[in-house]
Coordinates of C-alpha atoms and ligand atoms in Angstrom, one line a residue:
M1 CA 177.1 47.3 -85.0
T2 CA 177.3 46.2 -81.2
S3 CA 176.0 42.5 -80.8
R4 CA 173.0 42.9 -78.0
L5 CA 175.4 40.6 -75.8
A6 CA 178.2 43.0 -75.6
T7 CA 178.6 44.1 -71.9
E8 CA 181.3 45.4 -69.7
I9 CA 182.4 44.0 -66.2
A10 CA 185.1 45.8 -64.1
G11 CA 186.5 47.7 -67.0
L12 CA 186.8 44.5 -69.3
E13 CA 184.9 44.3 -72.3
L14 CA 183.0 41.0 -73.1
A15 CA 181.8 39.8 -76.1
N16 CA 179.3 38.3 -74.1
P17 CA 178.6 38.2 -70.7
V18 CA 178.7 34.1 -70.0
M19 CA 182.4 32.9 -68.8
L20 CA 184.2 29.6 -67.7
A21 CA 184.0 29.3 -64.3
S22 CA 187.2 28.7 -62.0
G23 CA 188.1 24.8 -61.8
V24 CA 186.7 23.4 -64.5
L25 CA 189.5 23.2 -66.7
G26 CA 192.3 23.8 -65.0
L27 CA 195.5 26.1 -66.3
S28 CA 196.1 25.1 -69.6
V29 CA 196.3 28.0 -72.2
P30 CA 195.5 25.6 -74.9
F31 CA 192.2 24.6 -73.2
L32 CA 191.3 28.1 -72.1
R33 CA 192.0 29.0 -75.7
R34 CA 189.5 26.1 -77.1
V35 CA 186.5 27.4 -74.2
I36 CA 187.1 31.0 -76.1
D37 CA 186.9 29.5 -79.6
A38 CA 183.7 27.4 -78.1
G39 CA 182.0 30.9 -77.5
A40 CA 183.1 32.2 -74.2
G41 CA 182.8 35.9 -73.3
A42 CA 186.0 35.5 -70.6
V43 CA 187.3 32.4 -68.9
V44 CA 188.4 32.0 -65.3
T45 CA 191.1 29.3 -64.3
K46 CA 191.4 26.9 -61.3
S47 CA 192.7 28.6 -58.1
V48 CA 196.5 29.3 -58.2
G49 CA 198.2 29.4 -54.8
L50 CA 202.0 30.5 -54.0
K51 CA 203.5 26.8 -54.2
P52 CA 202.3 23.6 -55.9
R53 CA 200.1 21.8 -54.0
E54 CA 198.5 18.0 -55.0
G55 CA 195.1 18.2 -53.7
Y56 CA 193.8 15.4 -51.6
L57 CA 193.6 11.3 -52.3
N58 CA 191.1 10.1 -54.6
P59 CA 188.1 9.7 -54.6
T60 CA 187.5 13.4 -55.5
I61 CA 184.8 13.5 -57.1
A62 CA 181.4 12.0 -56.8
Q63 CA 178.1 12.3 -59.0
A64 CA 175.1 13.6 -56.6
Q65 CA 171.4 13.9 -58.2
C66 CA 171.2 17.5 -60.3
G67 CA 174.9 17.9 -59.5
L68 CA 178.7 17.0 -58.9
L69 CA 180.2 16.7 -55.4
N70 CA 183.8 17.5 -55.7
A71 CA 186.8 18.2 -53.0
M72 CA 189.9 18.1 -55.1
G73 CA 192.0 20.1 -52.6
L74 CA 193.2 23.1 -54.4
P75 CA 195.3 20.9 -56.7
N76 CA 197.5 23.4 -58.8
P77 CA 200.8 23.7 -59.8
G78 CA 201.7 26.9 -58.2
V79 CA 201.9 30.6 -59.6
H80 CA 205.2 30.7 -61.1
Y81 CA 204.6 27.8 -63.4
F82 CA 201.6 29.4 -64.6
R83 CA 203.1 32.5 -65.5
E84 CA 205.4 30.3 -67.9
E85 CA 202.0 28.9 -69.3
L86 CA 200.7 32.6 -70.0
R87 CA 203.6 33.7 -71.7
E88 CA 202.9 34.9 -75.0
A89 CA 199.0 33.6 -74.2
N90 CA 197.2 36.5 -76.2
L91 CA 194.3 35.1 -76.0
R92 CA 191.1 37.0 -77.4
A93 CA 188.9 37.3 -74.2
P94 CA 189.8 38.3 -70.8
I95 CA 191.2 35.6 -68.9
I96 CA 190.6 36.2 -64.9
V97 CA 193.3 34.2 -62.4
S98 CA 192.0 32.7 -59.4
V99 CA 194.0 33.3 -56.8
Y100 CA 194.3 31.4 -53.0
G101 CA 196.5 32.1 -50.2
F102 CA 196.7 31.2 -46.5
S103 CA 196.9 35.3 -45.3
A104 CA 195.8 38.3 -46.6
Q105 CA 200.1 38.9 -47.8
D106 CA 199.8 35.3 -49.4
F107 CA 196.9 36.4 -51.2
A108 CA 198.1 39.8 -52.3
E109 CA 202.4 37.8 -53.2
V110 CA 200.4 35.5 -55.8
A111 CA 197.7 38.2 -57.0
S112 CA 200.4 40.4 -57.9
L113 CA 203.2 37.6 -59.3
A114 CA 199.5 36.6 -61.7
A115 CA 199.0 40.2 -62.3
E116 CA 202.6 41.0 -63.7
A117 CA 201.6 38.1 -66.5
D118 CA 199.1 39.0 -69.4
V119 CA 196.1 38.6 -67.5
D120 CA 192.8 40.9 -67.3
A121 CA 191.9 40.2 -63.9
L122 CA 192.4 38.2 -60.9
E123 CA 189.2 36.3 -58.9
L124 CA 189.7 36.0 -55.4
N125 CA 189.0 32.4 -53.4
L126 CA 187.5 33.3 -50.5
S127 CA 185.3 30.4 -50.5
C128 CA 186.5 27.6 -51.2
P129 CA 184.1 25.1 -48.5
H130 CA 186.9 22.3 -47.6
V131 CA 190.5 23.2 -47.5
E132 CA 191.6 24.0 -44.2
R133 CA 193.4 28.0 -43.2
T134 CA 191.6 29.3 -46.6
G135 CA 188.9 30.2 -48.7
A136 CA 185.8 29.9 -47.0
E137 CA 188.0 29.8 -43.3
I138 CA 188.8 33.3 -44.2
G139 CA 185.9 34.6 -46.4
Q140 CA 183.1 33.5 -43.7
N141 CA 185.0 36.5 -41.7
P142 CA 183.6 40.2 -42.9
E143 CA 187.1 41.7 -41.3
S144 CA 189.2 39.2 -42.8
V145 CA 187.8 39.3 -46.0
A146 CA 188.1 43.3 -45.5
D147 CA 191.7 42.8 -44.9
V148 CA 192.7 40.2 -47.9
V149 CA 191.2 43.0 -50.2
E150 CA 192.9 45.9 -48.9
T151 CA 196.4 43.9 -49.3
V152 CA 195.4 42.6 -52.7
K153 CA 194.2 46.4 -54.4
A154 CA 197.5 47.7 -52.5
R155 CA 200.3 45.7 -54.3
V156 CA 197.7 45.3 -57.9
D157 CA 196.5 47.8 -60.3
K158 CA 193.9 44.7 -62.2
P159 CA 190.4 44.7 -61.7
V160 CA 190.1 42.6 -58.4
F161 CA 187.0 40.0 -58.1
V162 CA 186.0 38.5 -54.9
K163 CA 184.0 34.7 -54.8
L164 CA 182.2 34.3 -52.4
T165 CA 180.2 31.0 -50.2
P166 CA 177.0 30.5 -50.4
N167 CA 177.5 28.1 -46.7
E168 CA 177.2 31.0 -44.0
A169 CA 174.4 33.4 -43.6
N170 CA 176.4 36.6 -43.2
L171 CA 176.5 36.7 -47.2
V172 CA 175.7 40.1 -47.7
E173 CA 177.6 41.6 -44.9
V174 CA 180.7 39.8 -46.7
A175 CA 179.7 41.1 -50.0
K176 CA 179.6 44.7 -48.5
A177 CA 183.2 44.1 -46.6
A178 CA 185.0 43.0 -50.1
T179 CA 183.2 46.1 -52.0
E180 CA 183.6 48.5 -49.3
S181 CA 187.5 47.3 -49.3
G182 CA 187.6 47.6 -53.2
A183 CA 186.4 44.6 -54.9
D184 CA 185.9 45.5 -58.3
A185 CA 183.0 42.5 -58.8
L186 CA 181.7 40.1 -56.8
T187 CA 181.3 36.4 -58.2
A188 CA 178.3 34.8 -56.3
V189 CA 178.7 31.2 -55.6
N190 CA 180.8 28.9 -54.8
T191 CA 180.3 25.5 -54.1
V192 CA 178.0 24.5 -50.9
R193 CA 179.0 22.4 -48.3
A194 CA 177.8 18.8 -48.9
M195 CA 178.6 15.0 -48.2
I196 CA 177.1 11.3 -50.0
V197 CA 177.7 8.3 -47.5
D198 CA 177.7 5.1 -49.3
I199 CA 175.3 2.9 -48.0
E200 CA 177.1 -0.6 -48.7
T201 CA 180.5 0.5 -47.3
A202 CA 178.6 3.2 -45.1
R203 CA 181.8 5.5 -45.5
P204 CA 181.6 9.0 -47.2
V205 CA 182.1 8.6 -50.9
L206 CA 185.0 11.3 -51.0
A207 CA 188.5 11.0 -49.5
N208 CA 187.8 14.0 -48.1
K209 CA 184.2 13.2 -46.6
I210 CA 182.8 16.4 -47.4
G211 CA 183.0 18.5 -50.3
G212 CA 181.6 20.7 -51.9
L213 CA 177.9 20.2 -54.1
S214 CA 177.9 22.2 -58.3
G215 CA 175.1 22.1 -60.4
A216 CA 171.4 22.2 -60.7
A217 CA 170.8 21.0 -57.3
I218 CA 172.2 24.5 -56.0
K219 CA 170.6 27.0 -58.7
P220 CA 168.2 28.6 -56.9
I221 CA 170.4 28.8 -53.5
A222 CA 173.0 30.5 -55.9
V223 CA 170.3 32.9 -57.9
R224 CA 168.7 33.7 -54.4
C225 CA 172.5 34.7 -53.1
V226 CA 173.0 37.3 -56.1
Y227 CA 169.3 38.5 -55.9
E228 CA 170.1 39.0 -52.2
I229 CA 174.0 41.0 -53.1
S230 CA 173.1 42.7 -56.0
R231 CA 170.7 44.8 -53.7
E232 CA 172.9 45.7 -51.4
V233 CA 176.5 46.1 -53.5
D234 CA 177.6 49.0 -56.5
V235 CA 179.8 47.1 -58.1
P236 CA 178.6 44.1 -60.8
V237 CA 178.0 40.7 -59.6
I238 CA 178.7 37.7 -61.6
G239 CA 176.0 34.4 -61.1
C240 CA 177.5 30.8 -60.7
G241 CA 176.3 27.6 -60.0
G242 CA 174.3 25.6 -61.8
V243 CA 173.6 27.4 -65.1
S244 CA 173.2 24.9 -68.2
T245 CA 170.7 26.4 -70.1
W246 CA 170.4 30.5 -71.4
Q247 CA 166.9 30.2 -69.5
D248 CA 169.6 29.7 -66.3
A249 CA 171.4 32.6 -67.2
V250 CA 168.5 35.1 -68.0
E251 CA 167.6 34.1 -64.5
F252 CA 170.7 34.6 -63.0
M253 CA 170.9 38.3 -64.9
L254 CA 167.0 39.2 -64.2
A255 CA 167.9 38.4 -60.2
G256 CA 171.1 41.0 -60.8
A257 CA 173.7 39.1 -62.4
S258 CA 175.5 41.5 -64.9
A259 CA 177.2 37.9 -66.1
V260 CA 177.3 34.3 -65.7
Q261 CA 179.8 31.2 -65.0
I262 CA 179.2 28.2 -66.1
G263 CA 181.4 25.4 -64.4
T264 CA 179.7 21.8 -64.1
A265 CA 177.7 21.9 -67.2
V266 CA 181.3 21.8 -68.8
A267 CA 182.4 18.9 -67.3
F268 CA 178.8 17.4 -68.1
E269 CA 177.9 18.6 -71.6
G270 CA 180.8 19.6 -73.2
L271 CA 182.2 23.0 -74.4
E272 CA 178.8 23.2 -76.9
V273 CA 177.3 24.6 -73.8
F274 CA 178.6 28.2 -74.5
K275 CA 177.2 28.5 -77.8
S276 CA 173.6 27.2 -76.7
V277 CA 173.7 29.9 -73.5
T278 CA 174.4 32.5 -75.8
K279 CA 172.4 32.1 -79.0
G280 CA 169.8 31.5 -76.5
I281 CA 170.2 35.2 -74.7
E282 CA 170.7 36.7 -77.6
T283 CA 166.7 35.2 -79.1
Y284 CA 165.6 36.2 -75.8
L285 CA 166.4 39.3 -76.1
G286 CA 165.2 39.7 -79.8
E287 CA 161.9 38.5 -79.0
K288 CA 161.4 40.6 -75.9
G289 CA 162.4 43.9 -77.2
F290 CA 165.8 44.3 -75.1
K291 CA 168.8 46.2 -77.4
S292 CA 171.6 45.1 -74.7
V293 CA 171.9 42.4 -72.3
K294 CA 172.3 45.1 -69.4
E295 CA 168.9 45.9 -70.0
I296 CA 167.7 43.0 -67.9
V297 CA 170.5 43.2 -65.2
G298 CA 168.3 43.1 -61.9
L299 CA 164.6 43.5 -63.4
A300 CA 163.5 40.7 -61.1
H301 CA 164.4 43.7 -58.0
R302 CA 161.1 45.5 -59.4
A303 CA 158.4 43.0 -57.9
Ligands
LIG1 O1 189.5 22.7 -55.2 C1 188.7 22.4 -54.4 O2 188.5 21.1 -54.4 C2 187.6 23.2 -54.7 C3 187.5 24.8 -54.9 BR1 189.7 25.7 -54.6 C4 187.0 25.5 -54.7 O3 186.9 26.7 -54.6 N1 185.5 24.9 -54.8 C5 185.6 23.5 -55.0 O4 184.2 23.0 -54.9 N2 186.3 22.5 -54.6

């Protein structure tokens, strides 16, 4: 008997709809394997680029009320290193590689190098809130998004997800541009631009001053983004932003998410979160009489 939790996103078979979000446990295959062993239905890596990058000076992380503020600055060892790391990874759940670039060609180059490795899909980071000339600087413009997605799709034959920014008013326009250009799924959303000022030193806490807020503080924003996007596009939407309990996951799915990603809660609570969220969703489905998790996707749209 197939489990109620089994689902499918852009051709990827998932044992459950709860994924590791990008950025949390880096690019280490042993760590990604631990996350899968802990119950994740899929894992998304930290974003990789063409060349290694050190990222910003410390402090890069600060705790906010109900959330976490970060400005890591895209530290990563580069896609060539990562391809070696992935050699014979042989993970028993899908691995999705998050990629970034400074132009459409750059995105396509990184994506095609990553796609040659043993990976299942790519997630284009068109939403990093604070690194210049990449991320949201490209992802806020529907034409640039279309250009990146078309260029990547012409080079790779693996499913392409696009991670969207919540920081722009034209979210739905960008989502449509991505899907009309061939995106196979959308991840909504990256972090919310935010800042903390230390009142003793009268200075911003992060070295980069501005960072991205994640965790419970942004969940209602992310749920609204999923709701607005999922009623306008025909591809699966993956909810991301403040999921730490099964109730959060169910809420995202009712709003239109076909799956969810967990990031900050892994940092705060550890890997047990995957079991508690998946078990809770399963119990909810049973109690409400649903045979598959797919049945609850978008139910809130009836209202
Ligand atoms: O590395 C980061 O500082 C970072 C990235 Br790439 C991103 O997409 N979102 C975020 O909050 N931080």
